[in-house]
Amino acid sequence: MQAYIRQKYGGPEVLSLGKFHKPSPKPDQLLVKVKAVSVNPLDWHGLRGTPYLIRLSMGLFKPKNSFLGADVSGIVEEVGSAITNFKPGDEVYGEINESGAGSFAEYVCVRQDFWAKKPANISHEEAAAAPIAALTAIQGLRDHGGLKAGQKVLINGASGGVGTYAVQIAKAMGAHVTAVCSTHKVDQANKLGADEVVDYTKSDLSTLNAKFDLIFDGVGNCEAKIAKRLLKPGGTCLLVGWGGFKHMAKFVLANVLVGKKWNLTFFTAKMNLDDLAYLSELLSSGKIKSIIDKQYAFEQLPQAVAYQEDGHASGKVIVTVNKPEHSS
Ligand SMILES: NC(=O)c1ccc[n+]([C@@H]2O[C@H](COP(=O)([O-])OP(=O)(O)OC[C@H]3O[C@@H](n4cnc5c(N)ncnc54)[C@H](OP(=O)(O)O)[C@@H]3O)[C@@H](O)[C@H]2O)c1
């Protein structure tokens, strides 16, 4: 099988396509034939080893894991002897969370813990788009943001991978959504159901004349002083995007200073089967859909990573790995 690997930290140019033996599943693993993967900021952070702090776990001078990639949709080809929930031929999607593996490959062996059957009414590309971005939106809005029906939420970065799901999920939760994006994505935000759209190239967030129960910052550039002005008393500003150490430090300090009046917080999404089941329900009922910006062939994967890293994707960036037989 073919898979992308890297031997050192760097940009997309350090990724090379190599030939490997097809892996064999351990008793608690599935062998999945990868049909599509999505690219997340997590992937290029891992590729570059930035912010440098992550090298404490990923390898100080060179990456411990040569493989890369997390979000996948594919078809179960073989199951280990202890697998009870899946059988060969099942269409599945999920996130790779094991050391020594990565989704930028034709086959992967995965534990069944973070996998679900792909909703039948969506494509492998639409399924691969969802795990990290949509679960981040679900957990951010519901668990960390405490969003309730009828409340007002401001979604910064509404046009990105996480943001396009966040707008739809907040609407599905019955919230009033104000989406923040650039000019050419205003239409998309409206179509996704945003009640109001702010074009950040034309108006500064600090000049907004509205109060929110929740600010979901999917960019990482909402300053604490602006958040305080925009939040209702008791409201929450949830930092989802990474805005750098300086921004994070100011945010944490501001949290100490504002006491209990506002809640300034951040979180890291964690894959779990209950939330994946909820995501499957949202996707199969059509309450939310995956917005795919660009779709690349497997040979173009480094270009897909470069495009994602550019930071202006309109939804998700997808790579098709094993094409359907009739189109290859
Ligand atoms: N906390 C977690 O567990 C978690 C999980 C997943 C991702 N993340 C983080 O969340 C962030 C977003 O991830 P993603 O996958 O959505 O990335 P993405 O697809 O690259 O989206 C980023 C979006 O930010 C928008 N943007 C850039 N500058 C902006 C500005 N000044 N104001 C408003 N929007 C702006 C861009 O839209 P325009 O083209 O319109 O500018 C783009 O659509 C990343 O920092 C990522 O690392 C965190």
mmCIF file of C-alpha atoms and ligand atoms in Angstrom:
data_model
loop_
_atom_site.group_PDB
_atom_site.id
_atom_site.type_symbol
_atom_site.label_atom_id
_atom_site.label_comp_id
_atom_site.label_asym_id
_atom_site.label_seq_id
_atom_site.Cartn_x
_atom_site.Cartn_y
_atom_site.Cartn_z
ATOM 1 C CA MET A 1 0.000 0.000 0.000
ATOM 2 C CA GLN A 2 1.010 3.639 -0.384
ATOM 3 C CA ALA A 3 1.198 6.094 2.505
ATOM 4 C CA TYR A 4 2.637 9.538 3.145
ATOM 5 C CA ILE A 5 5.411 9.753 5.698
ATOM 6 C CA ARG A 6 7.797 12.387 6.966
ATOM 7 C CA GLN A 7 11.186 11.892 8.641
ATOM 8 C CA LYS A 8 11.596 15.435 9.955
ATOM 9 C CA TYR A 9 9.550 18.486 10.893
ATOM 10 C CA GLY A 10 8.792 20.926 8.090
ATOM 11 C CA GLY A 11 6.221 22.100 5.564
ATOM 12 C CA PRO A 12 4.229 19.976 3.091
ATOM 13 C CA GLU A 13 7.471 19.462 1.091
ATOM 14 C CA VAL A 14 8.772 17.010 3.731
ATOM 15 C CA LEU A 15 5.883 14.622 3.004
ATOM 16 C CA SER A 16 6.850 11.763 0.712
ATOM 17 C CA LEU A 17 4.751 8.950 -0.707
ATOM 18 C CA GLY A 18 6.238 5.537 0.139
ATOM 19 C CA LYS A 19 5.312 1.877 -0.370
ATOM 20 C CA PHE A 20 4.575 -0.235 2.724
ATOM 21 C CA HIS A 21 3.145 -3.648 3.580
ATOM 22 C CA LYS A 22 -0.585 -3.536 4.141
ATOM 23 C CA PRO A 23 -0.969 -3.573 7.973
ATOM 24 C CA SER A 24 -2.612 -6.543 9.733
ATOM 25 C CA PRO A 25 -5.183 -5.846 12.430
ATOM 26 C CA LYS A 26 -4.432 -6.846 16.027
ATOM 27 C CA PRO A 27 -7.286 -8.668 17.851
ATOM 28 C CA ASP A 28 -8.865 -5.340 18.906
ATOM 29 C CA GLN A 29 -8.397 -3.555 15.574
ATOM 30 C CA LEU A 30 -10.136 -3.054 12.230
ATOM 31 C CA LEU A 31 -8.274 -2.855 8.940
ATOM 32 C CA VAL A 32 -9.896 0.017 7.043
ATOM 33 C CA LYS A 33 -9.476 0.675 3.332
ATOM 34 C CA VAL A 34 -9.322 4.472 3.290
ATOM 35 C CA LYS A 35 -11.702 6.147 0.847
ATOM 36 C CA ALA A 36 -11.342 9.784 1.908
ATOM 37 C CA VAL A 37 -9.519 11.867 4.518
ATOM 38 C CA SER A 38 -9.862 15.466 5.595
ATOM 39 C CA VAL A 39 -7.085 17.866 6.449
ATOM 40 C CA ASN A 40 -7.215 19.736 9.751
ATOM 41 C CA PRO A 41 -4.972 22.424 11.274
ATOM 42 C CA LEU A 42 -3.909 19.610 13.634
ATOM 43 C CA ASP A 43 -2.180 17.942 10.657
ATOM 44 C CA TRP A 44 0.053 20.848 9.661
ATOM 45 C CA HIS A 45 0.753 21.681 13.317
ATOM 46 C CA GLY A 46 1.921 18.051 13.649
ATOM 47 C CA LEU A 47 3.837 18.245 10.369
ATOM 48 C CA ARG A 48 5.724 21.382 11.432
ATOM 49 C CA GLY A 49 5.952 20.451 15.113
ATOM 50 C CA THR A 50 4.449 23.807 16.080
ATOM 51 C CA PRO A 51 3.748 25.274 18.545
ATOM 52 C CA TYR A 52 7.071 23.874 19.770
ATOM 53 C CA LEU A 53 5.511 22.756 23.051
ATOM 54 C CA ILE A 54 3.844 19.839 21.213
ATOM 55 C CA ARG A 55 7.311 18.410 20.459
ATOM 56 C CA LEU A 56 7.473 17.343 24.120
ATOM 57 C CA SER A 57 5.021 14.586 23.185
ATOM 58 C CA MET A 58 5.615 14.318 19.415
ATOM 59 C CA GLY A 59 9.418 14.113 19.518
ATOM 60 C CA LEU A 60 11.889 16.870 20.394
ATOM 61 C CA PHE A 61 14.129 16.872 17.310
ATOM 62 C CA LYS A 62 12.222 14.653 14.897
ATOM 63 C CA PRO A 63 8.714 13.224 14.880
ATOM 64 C CA LYS A 64 8.295 9.894 16.690
ATOM 65 C CA ASN A 65 5.421 8.987 14.356
ATOM 66 C CA SER A 66 6.303 9.179 10.640
ATOM 67 C CA PHE A 67 2.653 8.852 9.631
ATOM 68 C CA LEU A 68 0.216 11.741 9.733
ATOM 69 C CA GLY A 69 -3.517 12.401 9.398
ATOM 70 C CA ALA A 70 -6.550 11.800 11.631
ATOM 71 C CA ASP A 71 -10.010 12.100 10.011
ATOM 72 C CA VAL A 72 -11.024 9.156 7.808
ATOM 73 C CA SER A 73 -13.909 7.492 6.068
ATOM 74 C CA GLY A 74 -13.483 4.065 4.526
ATOM 75 C CA ILE A 75 -14.539 0.427 4.290
ATOM 76 C CA VAL A 76 -13.707 -2.303 6.802
ATOM 77 C CA GLU A 77 -11.630 -4.924 5.013
ATOM 78 C CA GLU A 78 -10.715 -7.214 7.907
ATOM 79 C CA VAL A 79 -11.491 -7.355 11.637
ATOM 80 C CA GLY A 80 -9.421 -8.615 14.577
ATOM 81 C CA SER A 81 -10.642 -11.637 16.582
ATOM 82 C CA ALA A 82 -12.027 -9.483 19.445
ATOM 83 C CA ILE A 83 -14.071 -7.147 17.243
ATOM 84 C CA THR A 84 -17.819 -7.447 17.738
ATOM 85 C CA ASN A 85 -19.291 -4.191 16.407
ATOM 86 C CA PHE A 86 -18.017 -4.260 12.828
ATOM 87 C CA LYS A 87 -17.638 -6.705 9.958
ATOM 88 C CA PRO A 88 -15.854 -6.631 6.603
ATOM 89 C CA GLY A 89 -17.705 -4.452 4.121
ATOM 90 C CA ASP A 90 -19.026 -1.970 6.722
ATOM 91 C CA GLU A 91 -18.626 1.668 5.709
ATOM 92 C CA VAL A 92 -17.135 3.489 8.696
ATOM 93 C CA TYR A 93 -15.797 6.879 9.693
ATOM 94 C CA GLY A 94 -13.874 8.261 12.634
ATOM 95 C CA GLU A 95 -10.590 9.576 13.902
ATOM 96 C CA ILE A 96 -7.253 7.820 14.107
ATOM 97 C CA ASN A 97 -5.913 8.129 17.584
ATOM 98 C CA GLU A 98 -3.189 5.497 17.727
ATOM 99 C CA SER A 99 0.543 6.000 17.807
ATOM 100 C CA GLY A 100 2.397 4.780 14.731
ATOM 101 C CA ALA A 101 -0.588 5.297 12.397
ATOM 102 C CA GLY A 102 -2.008 8.063 10.229
ATOM 103 C CA SER A 103 -4.897 8.513 7.816
ATOM 104 C CA PHE A 104 -2.784 9.781 4.896
ATOM 105 C CA ALA A 105 -2.526 6.178 3.667
ATOM 106 C CA GLU A 106 -4.425 3.635 1.584
ATOM 107 C CA TYR A 107 -5.046 1.379 4.610
ATOM 108 C CA VAL A 108 -5.054 1.901 8.361
ATOM 109 C CA CYS A 109 -5.480 -0.360 11.374
ATOM 110 C CA VAL A 110 -7.543 1.261 14.120
ATOM 111 C CA ARG A 111 -9.099 0.352 17.458
ATOM 112 C CA GLN A 112 -12.883 0.326 17.292
ATOM 113 C CA ASP A 113 -13.229 2.899 20.135
ATOM 114 C CA PHE A 114 -13.564 5.993 17.956
ATOM 115 C CA TRP A 115 -15.418 4.620 14.953
ATOM 116 C CA ALA A 116 -19.028 4.558 13.800
ATOM 117 C CA LYS A 117 -20.918 3.330 10.744
ATOM 118 C CA LYS A 118 -20.945 6.018 8.080
ATOM 119 C CA PRO A 119 -24.454 7.450 7.575
ATOM 120 C CA ALA A 120 -25.648 5.803 4.342
ATOM 121 C CA ASN A 121 -26.951 9.033 2.823
ATOM 122 C CA ILE A 122 -23.607 10.860 2.808
ATOM 123 C CA SER A 123 -20.443 10.283 0.767
ATOM 124 C CA HIS A 124 -17.102 9.155 2.163
ATOM 125 C CA GLU A 125 -15.838 12.696 1.510
ATOM 126 C CA GLU A 126 -18.666 14.234 3.548
ATOM 127 C CA ALA A 127 -18.063 11.725 6.348
ATOM 128 C CA ALA A 128 -14.283 12.227 6.433
ATOM 129 C CA ALA A 129 -14.860 15.981 6.757
ATOM 130 C CA ALA A 130 -16.727 15.688 10.016
ATOM 131 C CA PRO A 131 -15.079 13.942 13.011
ATOM 132 C CA ILE A 132 -12.648 16.538 14.391
ATOM 133 C CA ALA A 133 -14.320 19.715 13.144
ATOM 134 C CA ALA A 134 -17.929 18.785 13.924
ATOM 135 C CA LEU A 135 -17.133 17.213 17.315
ATOM 136 C CA THR A 136 -15.215 20.364 18.224
ATOM 137 C CA ALA A 137 -18.307 22.394 17.356
ATOM 138 C CA ILE A 138 -20.638 20.062 19.296
ATOM 139 C CA GLN A 139 -18.493 19.876 22.431
ATOM 140 C CA GLY A 140 -17.621 23.579 22.288
ATOM 141 C CA LEU A 141 -21.173 24.867 21.926
ATOM 142 C CA ARG A 142 -22.969 22.330 24.130
ATOM 143 C CA ASP A 143 -20.520 21.226 26.844
ATOM 144 C CA HIS A 144 -18.036 24.070 27.248
ATOM 145 C CA GLY A 145 -20.197 26.939 26.011
ATOM 146 C CA GLY A 146 -23.407 25.696 27.699
ATOM 147 C CA LEU A 147 -25.469 27.026 24.770
ATOM 148 C CA LYS A 148 -29.246 26.760 25.193
ATOM 149 C CA ALA A 149 -32.172 27.277 22.802
ATOM 150 C CA GLY A 150 -33.050 30.941 22.439
ATOM 151 C CA GLN A 151 -29.592 32.185 23.464
ATOM 152 C CA LYS A 152 -27.401 34.394 21.299
ATOM 153 C CA VAL A 153 -24.067 33.074 20.056
ATOM 154 C CA LEU A 154 -21.349 34.844 18.081
ATOM 155 C CA ILE A 155 -19.353 32.451 15.909
ATOM 156 C CA ASN A 156 -15.993 33.890 14.867
ATOM 157 C CA GLY A 157 -14.403 32.011 11.940
ATOM 158 C CA ALA A 158 -17.834 30.904 10.713
ATOM 159 C CA SER A 159 -16.549 29.983 7.251
ATOM 160 C CA GLY A 160 -13.850 27.489 8.315
ATOM 161 C CA GLY A 161 -13.959 23.753 8.908
ATOM 162 C CA VAL A 162 -15.112 24.075 12.519
ATOM 163 C CA GLY A 163 -17.129 27.252 11.913
ATOM 164 C CA THR A 164 -19.365 25.846 9.141
ATOM 165 C CA TYR A 165 -20.423 23.014 11.469
ATOM 166 C CA ALA A 166 -20.726 25.377 14.458
ATOM 167 C CA VAL A 167 -23.195 27.663 12.643
ATOM 168 C CA GLN A 168 -25.404 24.706 11.655
ATOM 169 C CA ILE A 169 -25.200 22.965 15.043
ATOM 170 C CA ALA A 170 -25.969 26.176 16.959
ATOM 171 C CA LYS A 171 -29.042 26.640 14.725
ATOM 172 C CA ALA A 172 -30.045 22.996 15.293
ATOM 173 C CA MET A 173 -29.798 23.725 19.038
ATOM 174 C CA GLY A 174 -32.265 26.604 18.605
ATOM 175 C CA ALA A 175 -29.819 29.457 19.160
ATOM 176 C CA HIS A 176 -29.724 32.871 17.476
ATOM 177 C CA VAL A 177 -26.488 32.889 15.457
ATOM 178 C CA THR A 178 -24.298 35.805 14.456
ATOM 179 C CA ALA A 179 -21.586 34.561 12.092
ATOM 180 C CA VAL A 180 -18.279 36.382 11.480
ATOM 181 C CA CYS A 181 -16.473 35.790 8.166
ATOM 182 C CA SER A 182 -14.900 37.621 5.230
ATOM 183 C CA THR A 183 -16.826 39.226 2.364
ATOM 184 C CA HIS A 184 -16.898 36.384 -0.160
ATOM 185 C CA LYS A 185 -18.194 33.924 2.457
ATOM 186 C CA VAL A 186 -21.160 35.996 3.661
ATOM 187 C CA ASP A 187 -23.545 34.171 1.283
ATOM 188 C CA GLN A 188 -22.393 30.786 2.555
ATOM 189 C CA ALA A 189 -22.971 31.822 6.192
ATOM 190 C CA ASN A 190 -26.496 32.991 5.294
ATOM 191 C CA LYS A 191 -27.211 29.691 3.521
ATOM 192 C CA LEU A 192 -26.001 27.741 6.550
ATOM 193 C CA GLY A 193 -28.706 29.478 8.565
ATOM 194 C CA ALA A 194 -26.933 32.355 10.338
ATOM 195 C CA ASP A 195 -29.432 34.945 11.557
ATOM 196 C CA GLU A 196 -26.898 37.749 11.156
ATOM 197 C CA VAL A 197 -23.554 37.902 9.406
ATOM 198 C CA VAL A 198 -20.690 40.268 10.197
ATOM 199 C CA ASP A 199 -18.081 40.823 7.487
ATOM 200 C CA TYR A 200 -14.891 41.246 9.508
ATOM 201 C CA THR A 201 -13.163 43.045 6.644
ATOM 202 C CA LYS A 202 -15.738 45.831 6.882
ATOM 203 C CA SER A 203 -16.622 46.089 10.571
ATOM 204 C CA ASP A 204 -14.511 45.582 13.635
ATOM 205 C CA LEU A 205 -15.929 43.226 16.292
ATOM 206 C CA SER A 206 -15.281 45.936 18.883
ATOM 207 C CA THR A 207 -17.876 48.160 17.186
ATOM 208 C CA LEU A 208 -20.664 45.522 17.288
ATOM 209 C CA ASN A 209 -23.737 46.740 19.081
ATOM 210 C CA ALA A 210 -25.092 43.472 20.480
ATOM 211 C CA LYS A 211 -24.750 41.273 23.573
ATOM 212 C CA PHE A 212 -24.126 37.534 23.453
ATOM 213 C CA ASP A 213 -24.497 34.598 25.813
ATOM 214 C CA LEU A 214 -21.611 32.840 24.081
ATOM 215 C CA ILE A 215 -18.691 33.833 21.886
ATOM 216 C CA PHE A 216 -17.327 30.792 20.059
ATOM 217 C CA ASP A 217 -13.954 31.972 18.798
ATOM 218 C CA GLY A 218 -12.919 29.569 16.041
ATOM 219 C CA VAL A 219 -10.070 31.866 14.985
ATOM 220 C CA GLY A 220 -8.305 32.703 18.237
ATOM 221 C CA ASN A 221 -8.168 36.467 17.797
ATOM 222 C CA CYS A 222 -10.998 37.742 19.981
ATOM 223 C CA GLU A 223 -9.369 39.846 22.656
ATOM 224 C CA ALA A 224 -10.579 39.564 26.221
ATOM 225 C CA LYS A 225 -11.494 43.267 26.409
ATOM 226 C CA ILE A 226 -13.706 42.941 23.307
ATOM 227 C CA ALA A 227 -15.234 39.723 24.659
ATOM 228 C CA LYS A 228 -16.132 41.495 27.905
ATOM 229 C CA ARG A 229 -17.870 44.277 25.971
ATOM 230 C CA LEU A 230 -19.855 41.817 23.840
ATOM 231 C CA LEU A 231 -20.867 39.327 26.547
ATOM 232 C CA LYS A 232 -23.945 39.473 28.720
ATOM 233 C CA PRO A 233 -23.162 39.150 32.462
ATOM 234 C CA GLY A 234 -22.478 35.456 33.105
ATOM 235 C CA GLY A 235 -21.701 34.898 29.408
ATOM 236 C CA THR A 236 -18.871 32.755 28.107
ATOM 237 C CA CYS A 237 -16.093 33.406 25.622
ATOM 238 C CA LEU A 238 -14.777 30.056 24.396
ATOM 239 C CA LEU A 239 -11.376 30.082 22.752
ATOM 240 C CA VAL A 240 -11.415 27.293 20.164
ATOM 241 C CA GLY A 241 -8.831 28.474 17.635
ATOM 242 C CA TRP A 242 -5.160 28.821 18.423
ATOM 243 C CA GLY A 243 -4.053 32.458 18.449
ATOM 244 C CA GLY A 244 -0.541 31.937 19.818
ATOM 245 C CA PHE A 245 0.986 31.925 23.304
ATOM 246 C CA LYS A 246 0.783 35.700 23.794
ATOM 247 C CA HIS A 247 -2.932 35.756 23.031
ATOM 248 C CA MET A 248 -3.517 32.712 25.249
ATOM 249 C CA ALA A 249 -1.536 34.252 28.150
ATOM 250 C CA LYS A 250 -3.526 37.516 27.940
ATOM 251 C CA PHE A 251 -6.737 35.509 27.813
ATOM 252 C CA VAL A 252 -5.856 33.419 30.874
ATOM 253 C CA LEU A 253 -4.772 36.533 32.789
ATOM 254 C CA ALA A 254 -7.992 38.339 31.836
ATOM 255 C CA ASN A 255 -9.966 35.357 33.108
ATOM 256 C CA VAL A 256 -8.379 35.734 36.528
ATOM 257 C CA LEU A 257 -9.149 39.449 36.522
ATOM 258 C CA VAL A 258 -12.812 39.261 35.447
ATOM 259 C CA GLY A 259 -13.644 36.939 38.338
ATOM 260 C CA LYS A 260 -17.059 35.317 38.031
ATOM 261 C CA LYS A 261 -18.730 38.006 35.923
ATOM 262 C CA TRP A 262 -17.729 36.409 32.614
ATOM 263 C CA ASN A 263 -16.277 33.071 31.795
ATOM 264 C CA LEU A 264 -13.233 33.109 29.518
ATOM 265 C CA THR A 265 -12.246 29.565 28.718
ATOM 266 C CA PHE A 266 -10.603 27.219 26.213
ATOM 267 C CA PHE A 267 -10.779 23.502 25.547
ATOM 268 C CA THR A 268 -9.517 20.643 23.404
ATOM 269 C CA ALA A 269 -12.115 18.392 21.813
ATOM 270 C CA LYS A 270 -11.988 14.720 22.763
ATOM 271 C CA MET A 271 -13.335 11.955 20.575
ATOM 272 C CA ASN A 272 -15.981 9.747 22.189
ATOM 273 C CA LEU A 273 -18.532 7.308 20.837
ATOM 274 C CA ASP A 274 -21.620 9.049 22.273
ATOM 275 C CA ASP A 275 -20.766 12.300 20.526
ATOM 276 C CA LEU A 276 -19.897 10.442 17.317
ATOM 277 C CA ALA A 277 -23.353 8.792 17.478
ATOM 278 C CA TYR A 278 -24.958 12.232 17.953
ATOM 279 C CA LEU A 279 -22.941 13.532 14.988
ATOM 280 C CA SER A 280 -24.121 10.593 12.840
ATOM 281 C CA GLU A 281 -27.719 11.434 13.760
ATOM 282 C CA LEU A 282 -27.255 15.106 12.771
ATOM 283 C CA LEU A 283 -25.652 14.116 9.447
ATOM 284 C CA SER A 284 -28.117 11.374 8.546
ATOM 285 C CA SER A 285 -31.172 13.487 9.407
ATOM 286 C CA GLY A 286 -29.816 16.302 7.208
ATOM 287 C CA LYS A 287 -29.869 18.754 10.155
ATOM 288 C CA ILE A 288 -26.242 19.500 9.302
ATOM 289 C CA LYS A 289 -24.114 18.854 6.236
ATOM 290 C CA SER A 290 -20.406 18.881 5.537
ATOM 291 C CA ILE A 291 -19.288 21.876 3.504
ATOM 292 C CA ILE A 292 -16.453 20.851 1.231
ATOM 293 C CA ASP A 293 -14.295 23.592 -0.179
ATOM 294 C CA LYS A 294 -11.702 21.700 -2.233
ATOM 295 C CA GLN A 295 -11.231 18.056 -3.040
ATOM 296 C CA TYR A 296 -7.771 16.728 -3.978
ATOM 297 C CA ALA A 297 -6.494 13.422 -5.386
ATOM 298 C CA PHE A 298 -4.195 11.296 -3.168
ATOM 299 C CA GLU A 299 -1.152 12.336 -5.261
ATOM 300 C CA GLN A 300 -1.965 15.980 -4.457
ATOM 301 C CA LEU A 301 -2.141 15.523 -0.676
ATOM 302 C CA PRO A 302 0.781 17.889 0.111
ATOM 303 C CA GLN A 303 -1.054 20.612 -1.866
ATOM 304 C CA ALA A 304 -4.192 19.945 0.176
ATOM 305 C CA VAL A 305 -2.199 20.429 3.399
ATOM 306 C CA ALA A 306 -0.668 23.663 2.038
ATOM 307 C CA TYR A 307 -4.116 24.985 1.076
ATOM 308 C CA GLN A 308 -5.531 24.188 4.542
ATOM 309 C CA GLU A 309 -2.554 25.845 6.221
ATOM 310 C CA ASP A 310 -3.192 29.020 4.261
ATOM 311 C CA GLY A 311 -6.067 29.562 6.715
ATOM 312 C CA HIS A 312 -8.883 30.644 4.410
ATOM 313 C CA ALA A 313 -10.637 27.410 3.507
ATOM 314 C CA SER A 314 -14.356 27.725 2.993
ATOM 315 C CA GLY A 315 -15.398 24.610 4.906
ATOM 316 C CA LYS A 316 -13.327 21.431 4.719
ATOM 317 C CA VAL A 317 -10.381 20.332 2.579
ATOM 318 C CA ILE A 318 -10.696 16.709 1.438
ATOM 319 C CA VAL A 319 -8.408 14.158 -0.171
ATOM 320 C CA THR A 320 -9.926 11.194 -2.001
ATOM 321 C CA VAL A 321 -7.690 8.182 -1.426
ATOM 322 C CA ASN A 322 -9.099 4.990 -2.949
ATOM 323 C CA LYS A 323 -11.419 6.105 -5.726
ATOM 324 C CA PRO A 324 -14.535 4.033 -6.549
ATOM 325 C CA GLU A 325 -13.478 1.176 -8.883
ATOM 326 C CA HIS A 326 -15.433 2.526 -11.888
ATOM 327 C CA SER A 327 -13.680 5.928 -11.777
ATOM 328 C CA SER A 328 -10.068 4.800 -11.307
HETATM 329 N N1 LIG B 1 -9.909 23.371 20.513
HETATM 330 C C1 LIG B 1 -9.980 22.290 19.733
HETATM 331 O O1 LIG B 1 -10.203 21.148 20.178
HETATM 332 C C2 LIG B 1 -9.815 22.474 18.249
HETATM 333 C C3 LIG B 1 -10.222 21.456 17.363
HETATM 334 C C4 LIG B 1 -10.123 21.703 15.990
HETATM 335 C C5 LIG B 1 -9.581 22.911 15.538
HETATM 336 N N2 LIG B 1 -9.149 23.828 16.452
HETATM 337 C C6 LIG B 1 -8.591 25.111 16.032
HETATM 338 O O2 LIG B 1 -9.680 25.904 15.565
HETATM 339 C C7 LIG B 1 -9.228 26.793 14.559
HETATM 340 C C8 LIG B 1 -10.135 26.647 13.351
HETATM 341 O O3 LIG B 1 -10.000 25.345 12.811
HETATM 342 P P1 LIG B 1 -10.615 25.071 11.374
HETATM 343 O O4 LIG B 1 -10.432 23.645 11.088
HETATM 344 O O5 LIG B 1 -11.970 25.667 11.296
HETATM 345 O O6 LIG B 1 -9.624 25.967 10.469
HETATM 346 P P2 LIG B 1 -9.885 26.552 9.020
HETATM 347 O O7 LIG B 1 -10.766 25.624 8.270
HETATM 348 O O8 LIG B 1 -8.547 26.878 8.475
HETATM 349 O O9 LIG B 1 -10.727 27.878 9.235
HETATM 350 C C9 LIG B 1 -10.188 29.058 9.644
HETATM 351 C C10 LIG B 1 -11.200 30.148 9.261
HETATM 352 O O10 LIG B 1 -10.834 31.326 9.945
HETATM 353 C C11 LIG B 1 -11.314 32.401 9.169
HETATM 354 N N3 LIG B 1 -10.601 33.626 9.527
HETATM 355 C C12 LIG B 1 -9.295 33.932 9.324
HETATM 356 N N4 LIG B 1 -9.046 35.145 9.839
HETATM 357 C C13 LIG B 1 -10.213 35.581 10.392
HETATM 358 C C14 LIG B 1 -10.600 36.766 11.096
HETATM 359 N N5 LIG B 1 -9.724 37.756 11.329
HETATM 360 N N6 LIG B 1 -11.872 36.871 11.538
HETATM 361 C C15 LIG B 1 -12.788 35.882 11.303
HETATM 362 N N7 LIG B 1 -12.488 34.746 10.626
HETATM 363 C C16 LIG B 1 -11.219 34.617 10.186
HETATM 364 C C17 LIG B 1 -11.068 31.991 7.733
HETATM 365 O O11 LIG B 1 -12.097 32.539 6.948
HETATM 366 P P3 LIG B 1 -11.902 33.750 5.933
HETATM 367 O O12 LIG B 1 -11.302 33.158 4.686
HETATM 368 O O13 LIG B 1 -13.290 34.243 5.776
HETATM 369 O O14 LIG B 1 -10.946 34.727 6.557
HETATM 370 C C18 LIG B 1 -11.194 30.462 7.776
HETATM 371 O O15 LIG B 1 -12.388 30.042 7.172
HETATM 372 C C19 LIG B 1 -7.757 26.435 14.300
HETATM 373 O O16 LIG B 1 -6.958 27.330 15.055
HETATM 374 C C20 LIG B 1 -7.616 25.045 14.870
HETATM 375 O O17 LIG B 1 -6.308 24.760 15.290
HETATM 376 C C21 LIG B 1 -9.267 23.640 17.778
#
